mmCIF file of N, CA and C in Angstrom:
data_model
loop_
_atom_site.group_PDB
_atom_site.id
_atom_site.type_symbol
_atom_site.label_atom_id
_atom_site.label_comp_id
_atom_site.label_asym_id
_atom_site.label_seq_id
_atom_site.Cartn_x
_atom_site.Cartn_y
_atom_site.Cartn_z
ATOM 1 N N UNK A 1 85.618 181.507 373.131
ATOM 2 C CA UNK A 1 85.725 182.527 372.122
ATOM 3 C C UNK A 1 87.184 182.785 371.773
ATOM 4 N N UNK A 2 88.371 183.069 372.861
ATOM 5 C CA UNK A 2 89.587 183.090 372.369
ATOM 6 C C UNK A 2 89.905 181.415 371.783
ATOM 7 N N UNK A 3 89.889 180.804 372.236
ATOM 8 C CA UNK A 3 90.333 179.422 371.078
ATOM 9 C C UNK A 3 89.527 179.622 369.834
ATOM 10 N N UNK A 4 88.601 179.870 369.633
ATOM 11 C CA UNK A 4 88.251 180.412 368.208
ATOM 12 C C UNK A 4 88.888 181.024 367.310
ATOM 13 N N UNK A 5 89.282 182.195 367.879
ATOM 14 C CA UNK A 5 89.979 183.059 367.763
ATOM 15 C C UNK A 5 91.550 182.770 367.337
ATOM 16 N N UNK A 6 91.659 182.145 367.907
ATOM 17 C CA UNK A 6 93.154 181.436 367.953
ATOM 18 C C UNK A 6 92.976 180.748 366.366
ATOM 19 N N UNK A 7 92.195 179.652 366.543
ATOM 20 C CA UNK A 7 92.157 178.574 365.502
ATOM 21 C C UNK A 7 92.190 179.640 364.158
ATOM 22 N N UNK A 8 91.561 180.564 364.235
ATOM 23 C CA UNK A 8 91.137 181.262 363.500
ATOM 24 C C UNK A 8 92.602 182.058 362.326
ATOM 25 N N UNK A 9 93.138 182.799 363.646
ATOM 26 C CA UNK A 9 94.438 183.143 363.280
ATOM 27 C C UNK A 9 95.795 182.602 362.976
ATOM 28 N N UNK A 10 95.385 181.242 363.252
ATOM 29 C CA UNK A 10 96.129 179.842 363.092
ATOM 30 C C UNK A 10 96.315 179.396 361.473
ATOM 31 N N UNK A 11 95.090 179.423 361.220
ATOM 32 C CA UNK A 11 94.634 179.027 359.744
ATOM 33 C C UNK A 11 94.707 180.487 358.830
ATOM 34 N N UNK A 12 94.424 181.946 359.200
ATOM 35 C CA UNK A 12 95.491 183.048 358.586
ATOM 36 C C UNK A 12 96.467 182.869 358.060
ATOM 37 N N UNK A 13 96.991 182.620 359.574
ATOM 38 C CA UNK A 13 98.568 182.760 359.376
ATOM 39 C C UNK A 13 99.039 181.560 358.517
ATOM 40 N N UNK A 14 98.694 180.384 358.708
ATOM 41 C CA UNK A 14 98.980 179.484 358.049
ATOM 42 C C UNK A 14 98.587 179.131 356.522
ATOM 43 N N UNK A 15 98.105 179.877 356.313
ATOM 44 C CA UNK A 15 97.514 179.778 355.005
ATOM 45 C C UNK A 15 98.112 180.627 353.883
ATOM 46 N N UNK A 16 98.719 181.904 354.639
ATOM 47 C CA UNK A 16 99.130 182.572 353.737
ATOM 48 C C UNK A 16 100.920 182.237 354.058
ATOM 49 N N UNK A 17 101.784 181.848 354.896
ATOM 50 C CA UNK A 17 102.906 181.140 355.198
ATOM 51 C C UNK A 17 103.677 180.060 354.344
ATOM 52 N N UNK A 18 102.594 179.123 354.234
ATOM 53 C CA UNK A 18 102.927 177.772 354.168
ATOM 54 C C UNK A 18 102.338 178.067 352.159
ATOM 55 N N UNK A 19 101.941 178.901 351.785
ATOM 56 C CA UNK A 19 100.974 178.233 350.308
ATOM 57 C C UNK A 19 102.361 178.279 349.611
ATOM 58 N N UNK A 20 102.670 177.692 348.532
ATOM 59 C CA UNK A 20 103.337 177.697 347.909
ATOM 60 C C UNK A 20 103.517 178.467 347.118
ATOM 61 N N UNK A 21 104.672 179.233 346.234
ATOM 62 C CA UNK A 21 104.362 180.232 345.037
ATOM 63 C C UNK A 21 104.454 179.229 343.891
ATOM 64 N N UNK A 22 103.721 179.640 342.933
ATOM 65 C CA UNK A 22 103.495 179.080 341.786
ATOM 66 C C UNK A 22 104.306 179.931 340.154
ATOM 67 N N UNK A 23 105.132 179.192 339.966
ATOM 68 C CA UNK A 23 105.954 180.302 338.876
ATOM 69 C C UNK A 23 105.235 180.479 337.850
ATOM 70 N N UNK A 24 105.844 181.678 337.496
ATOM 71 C CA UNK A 24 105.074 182.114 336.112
ATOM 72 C C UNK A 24 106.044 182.365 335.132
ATOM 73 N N UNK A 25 105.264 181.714 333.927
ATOM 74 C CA UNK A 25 105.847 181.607 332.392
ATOM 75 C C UNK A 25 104.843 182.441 331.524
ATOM 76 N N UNK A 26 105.352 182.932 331.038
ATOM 77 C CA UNK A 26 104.800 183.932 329.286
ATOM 78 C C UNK A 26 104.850 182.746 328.499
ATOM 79 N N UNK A 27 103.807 182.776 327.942
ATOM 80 C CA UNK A 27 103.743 182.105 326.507
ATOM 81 C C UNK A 27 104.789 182.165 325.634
ATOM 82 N N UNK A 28 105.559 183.555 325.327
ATOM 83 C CA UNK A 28 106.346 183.896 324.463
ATOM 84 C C UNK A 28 107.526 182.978 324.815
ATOM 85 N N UNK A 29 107.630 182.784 325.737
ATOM 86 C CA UNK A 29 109.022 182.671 326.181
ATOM 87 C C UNK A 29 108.646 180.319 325.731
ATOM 88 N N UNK A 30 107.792 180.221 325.744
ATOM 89 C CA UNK A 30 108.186 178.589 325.568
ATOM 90 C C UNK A 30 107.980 178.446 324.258
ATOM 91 N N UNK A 31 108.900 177.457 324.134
ATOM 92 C CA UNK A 31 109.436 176.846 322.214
ATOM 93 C C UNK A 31 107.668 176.609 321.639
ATOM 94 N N UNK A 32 108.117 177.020 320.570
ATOM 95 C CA UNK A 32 106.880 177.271 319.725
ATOM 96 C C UNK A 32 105.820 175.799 319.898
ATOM 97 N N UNK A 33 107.075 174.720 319.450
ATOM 98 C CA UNK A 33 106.234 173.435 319.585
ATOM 99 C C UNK A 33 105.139 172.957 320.871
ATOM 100 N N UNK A 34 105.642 173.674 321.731
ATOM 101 C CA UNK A 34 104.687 173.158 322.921
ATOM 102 C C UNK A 34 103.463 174.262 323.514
ATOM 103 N N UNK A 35 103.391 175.541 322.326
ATOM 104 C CA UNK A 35 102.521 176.400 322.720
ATOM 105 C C UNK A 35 100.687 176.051 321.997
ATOM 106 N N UNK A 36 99.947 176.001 322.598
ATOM 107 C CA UNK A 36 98.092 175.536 322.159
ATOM 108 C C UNK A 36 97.968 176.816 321.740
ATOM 109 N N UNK A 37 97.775 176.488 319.942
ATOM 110 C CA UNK A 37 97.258 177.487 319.173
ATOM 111 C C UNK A 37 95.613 177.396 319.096
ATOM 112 N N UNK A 38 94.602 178.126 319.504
ATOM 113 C CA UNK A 38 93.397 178.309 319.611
ATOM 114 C C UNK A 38 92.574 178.673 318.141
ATOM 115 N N UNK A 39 92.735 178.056 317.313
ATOM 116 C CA UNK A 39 92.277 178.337 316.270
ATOM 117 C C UNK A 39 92.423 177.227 314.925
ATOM 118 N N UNK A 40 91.186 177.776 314.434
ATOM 119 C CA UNK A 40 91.169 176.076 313.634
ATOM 120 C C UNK A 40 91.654 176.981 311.764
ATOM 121 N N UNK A 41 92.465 175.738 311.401
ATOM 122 C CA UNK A 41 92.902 176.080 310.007
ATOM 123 C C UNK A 41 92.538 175.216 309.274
ATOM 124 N N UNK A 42 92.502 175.913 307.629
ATOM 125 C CA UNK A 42 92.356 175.044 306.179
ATOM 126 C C UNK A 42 92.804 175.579 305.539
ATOM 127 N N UNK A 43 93.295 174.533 304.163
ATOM 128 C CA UNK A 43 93.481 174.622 302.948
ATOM 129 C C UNK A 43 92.425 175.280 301.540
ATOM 130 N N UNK A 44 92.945 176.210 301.188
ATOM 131 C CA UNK A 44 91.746 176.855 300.445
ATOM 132 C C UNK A 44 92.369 177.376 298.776
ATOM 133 N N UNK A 45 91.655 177.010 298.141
ATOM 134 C CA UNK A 45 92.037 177.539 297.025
ATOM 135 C C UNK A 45 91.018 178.645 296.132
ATOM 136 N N UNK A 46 91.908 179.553 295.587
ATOM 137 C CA UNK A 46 90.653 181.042 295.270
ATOM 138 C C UNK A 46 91.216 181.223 293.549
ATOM 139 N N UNK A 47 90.481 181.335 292.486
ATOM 140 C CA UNK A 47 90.470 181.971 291.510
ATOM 141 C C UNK A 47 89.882 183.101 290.945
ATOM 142 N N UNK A 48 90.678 183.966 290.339
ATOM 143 C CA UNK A 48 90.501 185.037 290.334
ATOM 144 C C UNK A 48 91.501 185.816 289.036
ATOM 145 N N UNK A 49 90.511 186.548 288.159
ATOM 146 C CA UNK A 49 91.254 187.078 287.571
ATOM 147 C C UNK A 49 91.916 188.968 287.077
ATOM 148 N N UNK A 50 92.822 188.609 287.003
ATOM 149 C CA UNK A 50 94.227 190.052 287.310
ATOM 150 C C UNK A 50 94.200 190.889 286.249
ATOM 151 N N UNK A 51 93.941 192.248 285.915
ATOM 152 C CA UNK A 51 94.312 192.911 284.847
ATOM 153 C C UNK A 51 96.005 192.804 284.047
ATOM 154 N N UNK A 52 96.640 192.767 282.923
ATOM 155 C CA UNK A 52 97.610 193.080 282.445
ATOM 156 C C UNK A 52 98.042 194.429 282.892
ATOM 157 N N UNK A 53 97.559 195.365 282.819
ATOM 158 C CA UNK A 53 97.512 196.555 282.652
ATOM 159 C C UNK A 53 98.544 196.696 284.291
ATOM 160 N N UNK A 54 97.895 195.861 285.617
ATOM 161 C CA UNK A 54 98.682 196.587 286.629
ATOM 162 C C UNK A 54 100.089 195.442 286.904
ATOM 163 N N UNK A 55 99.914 194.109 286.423
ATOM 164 C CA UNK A 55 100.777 192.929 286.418
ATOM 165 C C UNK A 55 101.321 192.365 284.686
ATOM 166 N N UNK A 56 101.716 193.451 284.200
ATOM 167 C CA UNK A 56 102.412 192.930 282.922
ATOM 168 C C UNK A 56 103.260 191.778 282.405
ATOM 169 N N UNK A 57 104.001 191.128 283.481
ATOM 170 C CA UNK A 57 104.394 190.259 283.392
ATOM 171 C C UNK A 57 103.905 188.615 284.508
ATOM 172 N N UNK A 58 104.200 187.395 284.460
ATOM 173 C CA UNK A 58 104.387 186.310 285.448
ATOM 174 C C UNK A 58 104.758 186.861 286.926
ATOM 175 N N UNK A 59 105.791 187.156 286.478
ATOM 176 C CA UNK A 59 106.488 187.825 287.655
ATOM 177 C C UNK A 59 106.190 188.961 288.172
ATOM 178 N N UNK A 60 105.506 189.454 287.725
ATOM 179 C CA UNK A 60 104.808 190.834 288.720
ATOM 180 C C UNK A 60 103.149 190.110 289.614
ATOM 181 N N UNK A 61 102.975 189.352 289.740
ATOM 182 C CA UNK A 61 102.082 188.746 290.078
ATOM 183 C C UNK A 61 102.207 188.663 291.455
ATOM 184 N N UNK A 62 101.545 189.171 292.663
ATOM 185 C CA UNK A 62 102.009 188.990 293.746
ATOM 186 C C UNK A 62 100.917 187.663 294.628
ATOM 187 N N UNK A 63 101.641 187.993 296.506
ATOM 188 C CA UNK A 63 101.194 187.233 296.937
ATOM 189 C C UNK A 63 99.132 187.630 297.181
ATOM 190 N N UNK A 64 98.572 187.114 297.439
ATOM 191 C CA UNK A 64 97.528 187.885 297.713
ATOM 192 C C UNK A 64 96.606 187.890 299.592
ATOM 193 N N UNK A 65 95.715 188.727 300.091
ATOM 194 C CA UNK A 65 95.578 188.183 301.244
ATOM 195 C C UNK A 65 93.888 188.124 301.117
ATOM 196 N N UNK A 66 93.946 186.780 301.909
ATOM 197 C CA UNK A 66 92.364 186.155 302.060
ATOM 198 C C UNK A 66 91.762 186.354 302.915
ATOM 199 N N UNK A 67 90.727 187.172 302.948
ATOM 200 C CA UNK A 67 89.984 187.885 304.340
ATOM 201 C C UNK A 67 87.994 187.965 303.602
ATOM 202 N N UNK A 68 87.773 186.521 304.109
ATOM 203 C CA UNK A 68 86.581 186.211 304.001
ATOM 204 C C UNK A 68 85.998 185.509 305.507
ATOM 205 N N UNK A 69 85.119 186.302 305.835
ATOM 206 C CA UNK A 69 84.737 185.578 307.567
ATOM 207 C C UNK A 69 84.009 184.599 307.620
ATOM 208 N N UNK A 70 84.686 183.797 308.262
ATOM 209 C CA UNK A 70 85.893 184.024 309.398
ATOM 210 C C UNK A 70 87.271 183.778 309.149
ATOM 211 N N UNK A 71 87.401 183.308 308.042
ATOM 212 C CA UNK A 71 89.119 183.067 307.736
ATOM 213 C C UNK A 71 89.774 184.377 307.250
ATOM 214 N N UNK A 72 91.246 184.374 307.372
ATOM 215 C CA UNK A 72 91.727 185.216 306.781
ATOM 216 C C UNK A 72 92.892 184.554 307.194
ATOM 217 N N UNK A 73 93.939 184.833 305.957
ATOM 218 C CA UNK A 73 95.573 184.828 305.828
ATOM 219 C C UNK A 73 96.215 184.998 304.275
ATOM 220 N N UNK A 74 97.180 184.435 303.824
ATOM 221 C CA UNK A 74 98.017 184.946 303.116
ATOM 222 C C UNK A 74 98.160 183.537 301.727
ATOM 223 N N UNK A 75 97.812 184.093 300.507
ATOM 224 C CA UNK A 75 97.580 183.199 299.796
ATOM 225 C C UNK A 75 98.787 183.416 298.903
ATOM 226 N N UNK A 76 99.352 182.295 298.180
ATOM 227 C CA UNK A 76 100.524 182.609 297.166
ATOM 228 C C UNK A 76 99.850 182.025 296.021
ATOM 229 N N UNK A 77 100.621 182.399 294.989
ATOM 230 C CA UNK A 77 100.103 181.844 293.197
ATOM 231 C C UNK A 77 100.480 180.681 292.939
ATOM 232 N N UNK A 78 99.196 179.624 292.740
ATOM 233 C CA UNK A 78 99.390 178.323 292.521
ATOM 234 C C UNK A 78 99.668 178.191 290.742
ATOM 235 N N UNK A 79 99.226 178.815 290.433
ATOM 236 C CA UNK A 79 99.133 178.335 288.796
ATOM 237 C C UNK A 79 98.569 179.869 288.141
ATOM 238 N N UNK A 80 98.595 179.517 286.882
ATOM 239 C CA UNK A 80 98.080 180.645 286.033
ATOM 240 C C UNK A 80 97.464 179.457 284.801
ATOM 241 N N UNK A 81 95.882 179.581 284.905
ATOM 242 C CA UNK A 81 95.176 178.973 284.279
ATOM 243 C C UNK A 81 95.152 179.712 282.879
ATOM 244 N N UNK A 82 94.884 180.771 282.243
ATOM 245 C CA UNK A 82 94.465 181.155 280.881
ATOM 246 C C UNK A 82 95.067 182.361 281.232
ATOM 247 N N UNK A 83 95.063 183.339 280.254
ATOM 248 C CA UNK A 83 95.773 185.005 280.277
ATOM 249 C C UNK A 83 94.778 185.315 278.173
ATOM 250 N N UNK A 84 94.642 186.456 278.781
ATOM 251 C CA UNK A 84 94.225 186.890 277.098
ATOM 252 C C UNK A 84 95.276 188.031 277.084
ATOM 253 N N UNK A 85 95.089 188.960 275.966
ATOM 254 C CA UNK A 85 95.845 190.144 275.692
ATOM 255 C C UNK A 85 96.032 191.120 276.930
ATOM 256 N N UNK A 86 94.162 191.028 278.003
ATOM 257 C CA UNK A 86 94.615 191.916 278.725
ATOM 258 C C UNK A 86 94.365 191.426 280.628
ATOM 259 N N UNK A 87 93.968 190.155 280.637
ATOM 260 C CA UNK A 87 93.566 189.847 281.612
ATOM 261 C C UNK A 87 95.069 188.156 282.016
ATOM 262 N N UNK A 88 95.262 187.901 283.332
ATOM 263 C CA UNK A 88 95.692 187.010 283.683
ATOM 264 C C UNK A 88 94.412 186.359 284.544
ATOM 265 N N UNK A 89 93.978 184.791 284.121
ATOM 266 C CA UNK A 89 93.618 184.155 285.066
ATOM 267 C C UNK A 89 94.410 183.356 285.485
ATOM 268 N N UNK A 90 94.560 183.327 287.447
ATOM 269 C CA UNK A 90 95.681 182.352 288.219
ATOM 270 C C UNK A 90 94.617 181.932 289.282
ATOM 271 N N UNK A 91 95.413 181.224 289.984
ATOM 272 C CA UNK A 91 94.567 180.278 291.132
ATOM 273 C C UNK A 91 95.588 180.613 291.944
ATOM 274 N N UNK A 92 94.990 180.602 293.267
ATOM 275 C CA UNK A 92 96.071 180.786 294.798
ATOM 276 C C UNK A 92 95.896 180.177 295.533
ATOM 277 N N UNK A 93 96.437 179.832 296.180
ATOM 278 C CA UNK A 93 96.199 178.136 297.573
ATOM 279 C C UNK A 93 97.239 178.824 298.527
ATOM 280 N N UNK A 94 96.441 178.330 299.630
ATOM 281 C CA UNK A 94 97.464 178.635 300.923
ATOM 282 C C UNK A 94 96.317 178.160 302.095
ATOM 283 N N UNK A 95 97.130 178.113 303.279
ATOM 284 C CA UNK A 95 96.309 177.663 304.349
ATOM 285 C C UNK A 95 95.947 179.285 305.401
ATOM 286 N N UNK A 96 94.470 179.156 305.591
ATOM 287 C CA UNK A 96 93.795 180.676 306.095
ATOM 288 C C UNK A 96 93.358 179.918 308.090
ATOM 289 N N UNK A 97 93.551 180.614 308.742
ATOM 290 C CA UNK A 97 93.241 180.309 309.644
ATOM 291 C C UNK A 97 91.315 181.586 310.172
ATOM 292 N N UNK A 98 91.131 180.116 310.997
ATOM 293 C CA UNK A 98 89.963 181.235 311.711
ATOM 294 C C UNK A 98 89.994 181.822 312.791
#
């Protein structure tokens, strides 16, 4: 029973002695290139058309954001297909992740 005992406290002690420490890294901290982004992306294009009234000009035309599930992100102005007196039609492309 004491050699049991022994063996016992042998492999304790030794187990918690001898294990090695294992370092720890944050994600944040390693270069972007070598971090596994968990999420799948595409290319998407959305048309849609803008009142005059709140975008009077080209240039008041902003970016827009795409939040259809499961994607969502940040679309910019690909083109401006037609415009009448009071409406702009444009198209937006950008890549939306899920």
């Amino acid at each position: 029973m004491v050699g049991l005992l022994t063996v016992v406290a042998c492999f304790t002690l030794g187990s918690t002695s001898f294990a090695a420490s294992v370092p720890s890294t944050s994600i944040s901290s390693l270069p972007e290139s070598t971090q596994v982004v968990p999420y799948a992306q595409k290319y998407i294009t959305w048309q849609t058309i803008l009142p005059k009234s709140q975008f009077p000009t080209l240039g008041d035309i902003p970016m827009t954001s795409y939040n259809v599930d499961p994607y969502r992100g940040q679309l910019t102005l690909q083109s401006v297909d037609g415009q009448t007196g009071y409406t702009w039609t444009v198209t937006y492309g950008g890549y939306v992740t899920y």
